Amino acid sequence: MGKINFTTDEASILQAYKLSSQNPTKWEDIDHDLEDPLSDLLTSQSNDGDGDPLGLGGVIDLTSLDAESKMSVLISSKSFDPKAFLSAVHPNATYQDLAAGINHLQSSIDARSEAVRVLVEDNFDRFVAVKASTDALYAEMREGLLSDKAEFATKPLVDYLKRSAVKANQVFLPILENGAKTQKLRTTLGVFERSKFFFSLPGFLVESIEAGRYEAALRQYNKGKFLLDSRPGQLLPVEAGANAGSTAQQKRILDKVWANVEKVMGEMKALLLARLQEQGRSVEEMERGIEILLELNVPEDPIWTYFDSQHKRIMDRMSTVYKTGVSNIDATKSRTAPELSTPNALRQILGAQLQVCIVALESKAPEAVIAQAGGHEVWQVIWDMIKNVSEVMVSSLPNFWKIARSFLEGKFKRPSSSRRSASQCRQMALDIIKLYINFISEFFILSDVLSNSPTPNSPEHLPSHSNSLTTAHWLTKILSEVQDCITEIGALELGEGSLVKGLVESVRWRFQDILVRSWLRDANYMYALESFTPDVSAPFTTLYLSNLESFMRHLATSAFKIAGGISTDSGSGVLRATQQNTVPPAFVSKITKAFLDAIYAVLDGFLVLVTEEAPPGVGTIVAAGIPEGEGKQELIDLRDSNTRLLLVISNFSHLSGSLIPSMLSQLENALSISVEDDRKALMKAVTALDKTLFDGYVKPKAAAVAVILQEGILDKDMDWYETPQPTEIRPYMYKALMGLVEIHAQISRVAENLLERGMYALVENVAQDALLSFKQVKRFGMGGMLRATLEIEFMHQTLARYVSPSAAKTLSELYNKISQAYARRPGDENLQGNLDSVKRTLAESRRATGIEFMCFRAAKDKSGKVKKEKDEGRERGKDRGKDREGRADNST
């Protein structure tokens, strides 16, 4: 059994269903037997496989074309259209391609003509046979079909024409009847032309609504409603004497048209109600929409629709922005948090940040550098979050309140009273402000200024590795954003004064806490900035003091700004005027305490600089206080703790004498207060710490010299009673003095300003140690007394420049001790001669060691001060000689 073929062609389908195309748009009943439009298409079904006649390789795809398009494309069709063929088969062919196609087509035609000629030549005998057959056929037709009896074959044609006339009557009579109806319709349209406004009203309303001309639509609607209610006869006139049927027909027409009008107006009402719930609309546009809806008397109260939707939208928008901002902050904080692998990692990170930021304070644009320091990514997203939440409220609330205030003044009232109180719209506005306050309070953990509750921890969302300068910058910027927002809201006069004022004060108080915590933390790490680089502008100090002053001044100023001491107006750029305000006492107390605590923390850092190892990367520096042009630059080793100790003590001198008093005076002037008691306590602590550091340097040095003196004085091989008259000074004294020379050289090289203070203290300690050692000698002989006197006098004269009154008193006690311990023996009568000999030995020793101990001599100047000091020293030497002689005589 063969397979059943279900495939059909398009022509068969169209002929079977009497359609003109496979996609008819209306009912069709076409008789293809009469019109024969498918003959070409049926003929072409067998030629679907024909190639491209132009020879360009195009494929003639007939599957996607309708019947008419196929007949215009097929070259075998009678209705073939070259233009349609080219657009369908070769839409992208170039001129060159078409020229080549013409040549190919001409060649094809020539080839077909030649084929026809050959066909005729090969079949000439057949043509002759056909001619004979045709002539025979014609003879037969003359005798039959074309005979006179058949009226030359016209009789059947006449019959056909008669039948056609009958058919024509059946076809064209309805058309003529429809023409009559058309004429009647034209007459009716002429009547309706006078009511053109009413019938075109729906279309006009649609156009006006689409163009946003709602007032025009309302006017035309009211006009149409008035005409419909008062003058229906004018809208659709009825001839006199018309029956009841015409009147009913008129009413049906008017009702149908007006139903379309009401439908359009219902769409406009829905559109206006939807616009009341959108954002970004101007106040004028919203008010106009509310007034139109009120005039249309919609079931919903448009004013409360506006209030409810806008209130919910603003609240939801603020909540979304806040939650999104907090999520971004946490993600940024987690992404940028440094790895604190060691206990000192945070100190190193903050130290590096502070170094860069403090240096930037001396530049023209420090804020650009400070704002980009550690943790700025987190601060940026925090500021963005605050700004975005503020913008949502500031961009929406003024319009909301403007319409609400108009409503409270009696505008937008419906004729029928609403059960909702008009004051509820004010509460809605206050709810928006309270939500803003709640978000700020929740994020920064705000508290009242005068609250006695313990200070809460820093907000968890803030960066922990941000230095205090960067923190102060961003806190000031965030506070400014909050203030600007509150200023704009306050201008609305909502009656929220206590709310927004309390928010600003709480934000200031909280930001003050955050800044103080960061300030004190960094003050404890400030010592990490000490690189011991000399400050050329302040001899014998390091740049650390200058950095410290900049650090304290900047943070104190920032705290002053946050407290409200400096405020700016709402202008922008250079137009933002600043004014100084009175700072509340609570803020003054907090700033003062933070300032003093920071100074105490910095003072503790000085001890760390001395006790810890040298900072990383620190080796040697040029000695401070030496002019560069004198060629005396000398490198000092900072790895030596004594060197660092001297530099710290030198800084302390400048700190206590100039820097701290200056900073405290600036603080007093800025805050208009007096910190005299705190100043005294601070200076007392500075003095005590300075003494601790100074003793930490002097006492070990003095102890080393004391050991040398003790070993020389209490030498077990030394018999002070039996020793002969001295002819030289023993080496231990030279060794002790050379130790002082080394100390003198170190102090001169590192901190020359401490030289006198250090040497005075050393000489006092040495004198005291010498006295203690000699007190342990029970008795002196003549030689022992002269030797002790010679050695002590040699030390006294060598160090005469640094002998303080206290040291002179100690030496005087030492001489008395030697004199009192002298035990006279027979043969000690020539005391004066022995003393003269000792003086000569002393003078020779002084001359011999003049170069070694030249550093102990006073520098020469043009005023003759040194000569005067020498004369005074010589007189004191004579007096001491006389005293010793007198004591020797008394002991005799």
PDB file of C-alpha atoms in Angstrom, residues 367-460:
ATOM      1  CA  GLU A 367      42.078  68.538  53.604  1.00  0.00           C
ATOM      2  CA  ALA A 368      42.624  66.777  50.275  1.00  0.00           C
ATOM      3  CA  VAL A 369      45.324  64.598  51.843  1.00  0.00           C
ATOM      4  CA  ILE A 370      43.651  64.143  55.231  1.00  0.00           C
ATOM      5  CA  ALA A 371      40.341  63.107  53.622  1.00  0.00           C
ATOM      6  CA  GLN A 372      42.088  60.261  51.737  1.00  0.00           C
ATOM      7  CA  ALA A 373      43.940  58.733  54.704  1.00  0.00           C
ATOM      8  CA  GLY A 374      43.218  55.348  56.277  1.00  0.00           C
ATOM      9  CA  GLY A 375      39.560  54.384  56.556  1.00  0.00           C
ATOM     10  CA  HIS A 376      38.406  57.066  54.131  1.00  0.00           C
ATOM     11  CA  GLU A 377      36.505  54.475  52.080  1.00  0.00           C
ATOM     12  CA  VAL A 378      34.289  53.699  55.065  1.00  0.00           C
ATOM     13  CA  TRP A 379      33.881  57.360  55.949  1.00  0.00           C
ATOM     14  CA  GLN A 380      32.896  58.107  52.353  1.00  0.00           C
ATOM     15  CA  VAL A 381      30.074  55.560  52.310  1.00  0.00           C
ATOM     16  CA  ILE A 382      28.946  56.759  55.769  1.00  0.00           C
ATOM     17  CA  TRP A 383      28.756  60.306  54.448  1.00  0.00           C
ATOM     18  CA  ASP A 384      26.971  59.073  51.311  1.00  0.00           C
ATOM     19  CA  MET A 385      24.409  57.250  53.452  1.00  0.00           C
ATOM     20  CA  ILE A 386      23.726  60.330  55.609  1.00  0.00           C
ATOM     21  CA  LYS A 387      23.560  62.533  52.524  1.00  0.00           C
ATOM     22  CA  ASN A 388      21.198  60.170  50.684  1.00  0.00           C
ATOM     23  CA  VAL A 389      18.821  59.860  53.645  1.00  0.00           C
ATOM     24  CA  SER A 390      18.900  63.643  54.083  1.00  0.00           C
ATOM     25  CA  GLU A 391      18.247  64.211  50.385  1.00  0.00           C
ATOM     26  CA  VAL A 392      15.219  61.915  50.437  1.00  0.00           C
ATOM     27  CA  MET A 393      13.691  63.938  53.270  1.00  0.00           C
ATOM     28  CA  VAL A 394      14.759  67.363  52.004  1.00  0.00           C
ATOM     29  CA  SER A 395      13.587  66.678  48.445  1.00  0.00           C
ATOM     30  CA  SER A 396      10.146  65.394  49.504  1.00  0.00           C
ATOM     31  CA  LEU A 397       9.122  66.940  52.817  1.00  0.00           C
ATOM     32  CA  PRO A 398       8.962  70.629  51.712  1.00  0.00           C
ATOM     33  CA  ASN A 399       6.453  69.840  48.939  1.00  0.00           C
ATOM     34  CA  PHE A 400       4.488  67.607  51.294  1.00  0.00           C
ATOM     35  CA  TRP A 401       4.314  70.302  53.943  1.00  0.00           C
ATOM     36  CA  LYS A 402       3.460  73.070  51.488  1.00  0.00           C
ATOM     37  CA  ILE A 403       0.353  71.210  50.369  1.00  0.00           C
ATOM     38  CA  ALA A 404      -0.379  70.210  53.988  1.00  0.00           C
ATOM     39  CA  ARG A 405      -0.155  73.836  55.111  1.00  0.00           C
ATOM     40  CA  SER A 406      -2.535  74.904  52.342  1.00  0.00           C
ATOM     41  CA  PHE A 407      -4.902  72.163  53.507  1.00  0.00           C
ATOM     42  CA  LEU A 408      -4.665  73.383  57.103  1.00  0.00           C
ATOM     43  CA  GLU A 409      -5.514  76.892  55.893  1.00  0.00           C
ATOM     44  CA  GLY A 410      -8.792  75.629  54.414  1.00  0.00           C
ATOM     45  CA  LYS A 411      -7.796  74.808  50.872  1.00  0.00           C
ATOM     46  CA  PHE A 412      -8.692  71.503  49.124  1.00  0.00           C
ATOM     47  CA  LYS A 413     -11.731  70.944  51.362  1.00  0.00           C
ATOM     48  CA  ARG A 414     -14.490  68.617  50.100  1.00  0.00           C
ATOM     49  CA  PRO A 415     -18.107  69.784  50.428  1.00  0.00           C
ATOM     50  CA  SER A 416     -18.773  66.732  52.596  1.00  0.00           C
ATOM     51  CA  SER A 417     -16.668  66.804  55.754  1.00  0.00           C
ATOM     52  CA  SER A 418     -14.101  64.050  56.321  1.00  0.00           C
ATOM     53  CA  ARG A 419     -13.848  62.127  59.547  1.00  0.00           C
ATOM     54  CA  ARG A 420     -10.047  62.566  59.526  1.00  0.00           C
ATOM     55  CA  SER A 421      -8.581  65.515  61.397  1.00  0.00           C
ATOM     56  CA  ALA A 422      -6.659  68.061  59.355  1.00  0.00           C
ATOM     57  CA  SER A 423      -3.904  68.111  61.985  1.00  0.00           C
ATOM     58  CA  GLN A 424      -3.056  64.527  61.049  1.00  0.00           C
ATOM     59  CA  CYS A 425      -1.060  65.783  58.063  1.00  0.00           C
ATOM     60  CA  ARG A 426       1.170  67.752  60.460  1.00  0.00           C
ATOM     61  CA  GLN A 427       1.757  64.576  62.451  1.00  0.00           C
ATOM     62  CA  MET A 428       2.696  62.782  59.222  1.00  0.00           C
ATOM     63  CA  ALA A 429       5.355  65.405  58.518  1.00  0.00           C
ATOM     64  CA  LEU A 430       6.655  65.082  62.081  1.00  0.00           C
ATOM     65  CA  ASP A 431       6.773  61.282  61.652  1.00  0.00           C
ATOM     66  CA  ILE A 432       9.143  61.731  58.702  1.00  0.00           C
ATOM     67  CA  ILE A 433      11.436  63.967  60.787  1.00  0.00           C
ATOM     68  CA  LYS A 434      11.319  61.529  63.709  1.00  0.00           C
ATOM     69  CA  LEU A 435      12.279  58.666  61.406  1.00  0.00           C
ATOM     70  CA  TYR A 436      15.292  60.675  60.225  1.00  0.00           C
ATOM     71  CA  ILE A 437      16.249  61.389  63.834  1.00  0.00           C
ATOM     72  CA  ASN A 438      15.862  57.695  64.720  1.00  0.00           C
ATOM     73  CA  PHE A 439      18.163  56.637  61.891  1.00  0.00           C
ATOM     74  CA  ILE A 440      20.868  59.131  62.917  1.00  0.00           C
ATOM     75  CA  SER A 441      20.489  58.169  66.582  1.00  0.00           C
ATOM     76  CA  GLU A 442      20.611  54.448  65.844  1.00  0.00           C
ATOM     77  CA  PHE A 443      23.680  54.690  63.646  1.00  0.00           C
ATOM     78  CA  PHE A 444      25.779  56.948  65.905  1.00  0.00           C
ATOM     79  CA  ILE A 445      24.271  55.796  69.257  1.00  0.00           C
ATOM     80  CA  LEU A 446      23.278  59.318  70.264  1.00  0.00           C
ATOM     81  CA  SER A 447      22.614  60.411  73.836  1.00  0.00           C
ATOM     82  CA  ASP A 448      21.561  63.620  75.572  1.00  0.00           C
ATOM     83  CA  VAL A 449      24.230  66.207  76.267  1.00  0.00           C
ATOM     84  CA  LEU A 450      23.422  66.429  79.965  1.00  0.00           C
ATOM     85  CA  SER A 451      22.823  62.704  80.366  1.00  0.00           C
ATOM     86  CA  ASN A 452      24.616  61.102  83.301  1.00  0.00           C
ATOM     87  CA  SER A 453      24.741  57.719  81.593  1.00  0.00           C
ATOM     88  CA  PRO A 454      28.198  56.296  80.885  1.00  0.00           C
ATOM     89  CA  THR A 455      29.723  57.182  77.549  1.00  0.00           C
ATOM     90  CA  PRO A 456      28.783  54.472  75.021  1.00  0.00           C
ATOM     91  CA  ASN A 457      31.351  52.742  72.899  1.00  0.00           C
ATOM     92  CA  SER A 458      32.157  53.997  69.439  1.00  0.00           C
ATOM     93  CA  PRO A 459      29.593  53.028  66.778  1.00  0.00           C
ATOM     94  CA  GLU A 460      30.437  49.640  65.335  1.00  0.00           C
TER      95      GLU A 460
END
